[in-house]
């Protein structure tokens, strides 16, 4: 005869085993809209690529959650008095995913790779004239000019260190990445997903979640639907209209933090009337940016110059323009802008938020007598015709991502041909160039403050603001971080409760 | 027969050359360039130029055209700009997903379309016939993406019976089929509607024909009559089925996008967005080959099924 308790006991044991098992073996799925172009950190500068790469590779130094640069693969660094020497002491016993040991030779080979032709970031490392590796854990860089932004470049995604042996073997990092990061690359089905598994040898300890799948879902409403059905644990891009639903549902948490983005409506300063700073100031005054932020981007902070709100580089003397259509009309009249002035606004598809913002701005400029004709162009066209080459446009709307150092955002400013809006100011150009090669932090801050003040007074943009970084997560999945300024995904403290 | 096959083969080659040349020129005529897209927002013009040189895109279109064709003749489809690997490898990875989706959808369309069409044709004017007419009108009028989103809302979000998006390329057959149900139904609906209409029309035509009346009046059993009718109605349906199979290929582009299936359609869209010319051209070659191949097969089948065609 069967023991009366046996069946329930077996069932209970199974249930417990399943629950325990699922808690440990659970895969966390993250949905995000932009997919990587490549998984090779030295051939791209696209944030979408680094969002995924962040977990596969490590950098010598990295920004912490407040944006301060802290040790990564290097546990310390020193800069010489004259700023011409930068030395790193490397962490010991770190292994690459292919089992080889990380040492100074890998750093040297990576720097050479970063400086090579075809590396989009070559100019950020061009001042390094010699890389010495006196021993396996020491790297000494000799520079031909002080490079205050170099540490920030090493902390950025493209500072990822790859193994020297594989560089020599011309390994295809783009499709089969090998790094030292917390997660090991497992599989990439392009246009669909990347699968990562926890690195048991990670130098800061094995991550808690064993498997992470990053799914590329262009449509934000599909991300939201997937979150609701439980297919996604984290949805990185949920539309502002869905935020109230998420906040009112106990199964989900809406996380909001500051972002490094500056949202702008760029003005082509090569064009008639737009070349006049008074007109550009007038356009800033004519737009109620609070409304634009609210309607298009779900709210955020106003900015008065080309630097994200809350940045340490921002001098506190700069205020946002504010909304004053009366004053805008006066300025436009003063500048002699004709009644039938019509602007060509090119908006990038498929960025719906920018398109919405453009429509709101069109409406507001209409109120001060400026006609705006909207033209929606596909992203490839935007990059090729608006941002580069012909630059055939009067205005556009775009977001500029954060940079760890001000030089990243302001490089080339003041020189007409180096920026898409064509803002020209020899003094600004000289200050930007000087700030890139001096090491005194106080002097640099002063120079950038002057540059940012000029960019406020003669704005090449209508400054819209800095939005929040917003993502939605399942209530039981916590510890997902978006790296400040770099906007990459940090999965190291990810956990399932 | 041999002459028929040879002339067909020749027309395949000519079609391929014309289509591929058109796609080559059209892609280059599109504004925007691959190097600028690959470089992204922070690259300088000098870096974009370097990328362009690296990818061979600094050469004139005529030279690129020559280089491309000399590769194609040798069976080399080139390298993907975006994925930095051979185009043939990209196609090999993606084709199975599209083939699975298209065949699943075709079987569904065939079953629903022919089934409804034949039933409706047997009982013209019946409620079933009217319902079929309603279904086909809606099925033909509404776009695929609309059906797709509707099915996702009802069956994935509301009932949670199927996944919202994605396809486990390396998963079990059962799991993969489960992910394909909603996409295949979406893709099958307009095709089923088209097939139902034609099947119904063909059947009515044959049922009203003189030989059917003769067969009936001489007291042939219903089963035998059906056989005669089927033998005459079937070959006429074949070219349509072939066309529908070709239409499935274009349909997969939309459906793969809606359901996030990593097949050829999604690859094509991604490649167009990135101006990944070699991949767009590679997908074109593959699509044209499949399209022509299917039509060719349909011709042969029709000849096999209809003796009258053999002597022409």
PDB file of N, CA and C in Angstrom, chain A residues 179-209:
ATOM      1  N   UNK A 179      36.540  39.463 -24.097  1.00  0.00           N
ATOM      2  CA  UNK A 179      37.018  40.489 -23.180  1.00  0.00           C
ATOM      3  C   UNK A 179      37.302  39.896 -21.821  1.00  0.00           C
ATOM      4  N   UNK A 180      37.296  40.757 -20.788  1.00  0.00           N
ATOM      5  CA  UNK A 180      37.493  40.279 -19.424  1.00  0.00           C
ATOM      6  C   UNK A 180      36.242  40.537 -18.592  1.00  0.00           C
ATOM      7  N   UNK A 181      35.176  41.006 -19.238  1.00  0.00           N
ATOM      8  CA  UNK A 181      34.003  41.526 -18.552  1.00  0.00           C
ATOM      9  C   UNK A 181      33.208  40.514 -17.747  1.00  0.00           C
ATOM     10  N   UNK A 182      32.205  40.996 -17.004  1.00  0.00           N
ATOM     11  CA  UNK A 182      31.409  40.154 -16.110  1.00  0.00           C
ATOM     12  C   UNK A 182      30.576  39.106 -16.851  1.00  0.00           C
ATOM     13  N   UNK A 183      30.310  39.344 -18.131  1.00  0.00           N
ATOM     14  CA  UNK A 183      29.544  38.362 -18.888  1.00  0.00           C
ATOM     15  C   UNK A 183      30.315  37.912 -20.125  1.00  0.00           C
ATOM     16  N   UNK A 184      30.156  36.618 -20.424  1.00  0.00           N
ATOM     17  CA  UNK A 184      30.815  36.030 -21.582  1.00  0.00           C
ATOM     18  C   UNK A 184      29.814  35.999 -22.734  1.00  0.00           C
ATOM     19  N   UNK A 185      30.280  36.394 -23.903  1.00  0.00           N
ATOM     20  CA  UNK A 185      29.423  36.386 -25.071  1.00  0.00           C
ATOM     21  C   UNK A 185      29.048  34.948 -25.432  1.00  0.00           C
ATOM     22  N   UNK A 186      27.758  34.698 -25.669  1.00  0.00           N
ATOM     23  CA  UNK A 186      27.331  33.354 -26.033  1.00  0.00           C
ATOM     24  C   UNK A 186      26.780  33.291 -27.453  1.00  0.00           C
ATOM     25  N   UNK A 187      25.970  34.261 -27.837  1.00  0.00           N
ATOM     26  CA  UNK A 187      25.277  34.144 -29.115  1.00  0.00           C
ATOM     27  C   UNK A 187      24.739  35.504 -29.538  1.00  0.00           C
ATOM     28  N   UNK A 188      24.803  35.770 -30.822  1.00  0.00           N
ATOM     29  CA  UNK A 188      24.205  37.006 -31.344  1.00  0.00           C
ATOM     30  C   UNK A 188      23.422  36.679 -32.608  1.00  0.00           C
ATOM     31  N   UNK A 189      22.120  36.840 -32.543  1.00  0.00           N
ATOM     32  CA  UNK A 189      21.302  36.729 -33.749  1.00  0.00           C
ATOM     33  C   UNK A 189      20.950  38.163 -34.118  1.00  0.00           C
ATOM     34  N   UNK A 190      21.566  38.652 -35.182  1.00  0.00           N
ATOM     35  CA  UNK A 190      21.440  40.055 -35.543  1.00  0.00           C
ATOM     36  C   UNK A 190      19.986  40.473 -35.732  1.00  0.00           C
ATOM     37  N   UNK A 191      19.677  41.690 -35.385  1.00  0.00           N
ATOM     38  CA  UNK A 191      18.326  42.239 -35.440  1.00  0.00           C
ATOM     39  C   UNK A 191      17.409  41.580 -34.417  1.00  0.00           C
ATOM     40  N   UNK A 192      17.935  40.679 -33.589  1.00  0.00           N
ATOM     41  CA  UNK A 192      17.059  39.962 -32.675  1.00  0.00           C
ATOM     42  C   UNK A 192      17.563  40.027 -31.222  1.00  0.00           C
ATOM     43  N   UNK A 193      18.652  39.344 -30.915  1.00  0.00           N
ATOM     44  CA  UNK A 193      19.101  39.358 -29.520  1.00  0.00           C
ATOM     45  C   UNK A 193      20.586  39.019 -29.380  1.00  0.00           C
ATOM     46  N   UNK A 194      21.136  39.348 -28.213  1.00  0.00           N
ATOM     47  CA  UNK A 194      22.463  38.886 -27.810  1.00  0.00           C
ATOM     48  C   UNK A 194      22.266  38.125 -26.504  1.00  0.00           C
ATOM     49  N   UNK A 195      22.907  36.957 -26.407  1.00  0.00           N
ATOM     50  CA  UNK A 195      22.804  36.171 -25.174  1.00  0.00           C
ATOM     51  C   UNK A 195      24.166  36.163 -24.483  1.00  0.00           C
ATOM     52  N   UNK A 196      24.161  36.436 -23.182  1.00  0.00           N
ATOM     53  CA  UNK A 196      25.387  36.504 -22.410  1.00  0.00           C
ATOM     54  C   UNK A 196      25.281  35.555 -21.219  1.00  0.00           C
ATOM     55  N   UNK A 197      26.408  34.933 -20.833  1.00  0.00           N
ATOM     56  CA  UNK A 197      26.385  34.089 -19.645  1.00  0.00           C
ATOM     57  C   UNK A 197      27.403  34.623 -18.633  1.00  0.00           C
ATOM     58  N   UNK A 198      27.097  34.410 -17.357  1.00  0.00           N
ATOM     59  CA  UNK A 198      27.944  34.963 -16.293  1.00  0.00           C
ATOM     60  C   UNK A 198      29.373  34.434 -16.412  1.00  0.00           C
ATOM     61  N   UNK A 199      30.345  35.314 -16.167  1.00  0.00           N
ATOM     62  CA  UNK A 199      31.755  34.941 -16.209  1.00  0.00           C
ATOM     63  C   UNK A 199      32.177  34.486 -14.817  1.00  0.00           C
ATOM     64  N   UNK A 200      32.405  33.151 -14.638  1.00  0.00           N
ATOM     65  CA  UNK A 200      32.715  32.646 -13.291  1.00  0.00           C
ATOM     66  C   UNK A 200      34.053  33.186 -12.767  1.00  0.00           C
ATOM     67  N   UNK A 201      34.923  33.652 -13.689  1.00  0.00           N
ATOM     68  CA  UNK A 201      36.247  34.133 -13.283  1.00  0.00           C
ATOM     69  C   UNK A 201      36.313  35.651 -13.175  1.00  0.00           C
ATOM     70  N   UNK A 202      35.161  36.322 -13.203  1.00  0.00           N
ATOM     71  CA  UNK A 202      35.209  37.783 -13.227  1.00  0.00           C
ATOM     72  C   UNK A 202      35.978  38.315 -12.028  1.00  0.00           C
ATOM     73  N   UNK A 203      36.842  39.309 -12.271  1.00  0.00           N
ATOM     74  CA  UNK A 203      37.765  39.733 -11.215  1.00  0.00           C
ATOM     75  C   UNK A 203      37.062  40.327  -9.996  1.00  0.00           C
ATOM     76  N   UNK A 204      35.845  40.841 -10.173  1.00  0.00           N
ATOM     77  CA  UNK A 204      35.136  41.386  -9.018  1.00  0.00           C
ATOM     78  C   UNK A 204      34.082  40.402  -8.511  1.00  0.00           C
ATOM     79  N   UNK A 205      34.201  39.129  -8.901  1.00  0.00           N
ATOM     80  CA  UNK A 205      33.252  38.118  -8.460  1.00  0.00           C
ATOM     81  C   UNK A 205      32.218  37.802  -9.529  1.00  0.00           C
ATOM     82  N   UNK A 206      31.777  36.542  -9.582  1.00  0.00           N
ATOM     83  CA  UNK A 206      30.824  36.119 -10.595  1.00  0.00           C
ATOM     84  C   UNK A 206      29.489  36.835 -10.412  1.00  0.00           C
ATOM     85  N   UNK A 207      28.913  37.365 -11.494  1.00  0.00           N
ATOM     86  CA  UNK A 207      27.598  38.007 -11.364  1.00  0.00           C
ATOM     87  C   UNK A 207      26.534  37.010 -10.900  1.00  0.00           C
ATOM     88  N   UNK A 208      25.523  37.526 -10.214  1.00  0.00           N
ATOM     89  CA  UNK A 208      24.508  36.659  -9.622  1.00  0.00           C
ATOM     90  C   UNK A 208      23.602  36.003 -10.660  1.00  0.00           C
ATOM     91  N   UNK A 209      23.214  36.782 -11.674  1.00  0.00           N
ATOM     92  CA  UNK A 209      22.303  36.241 -12.688  1.00  0.00           C
ATOM     93  C   UNK A 209      23.119  35.504 -13.746  1.00  0.00           C
TER      94      UNK A 209
END
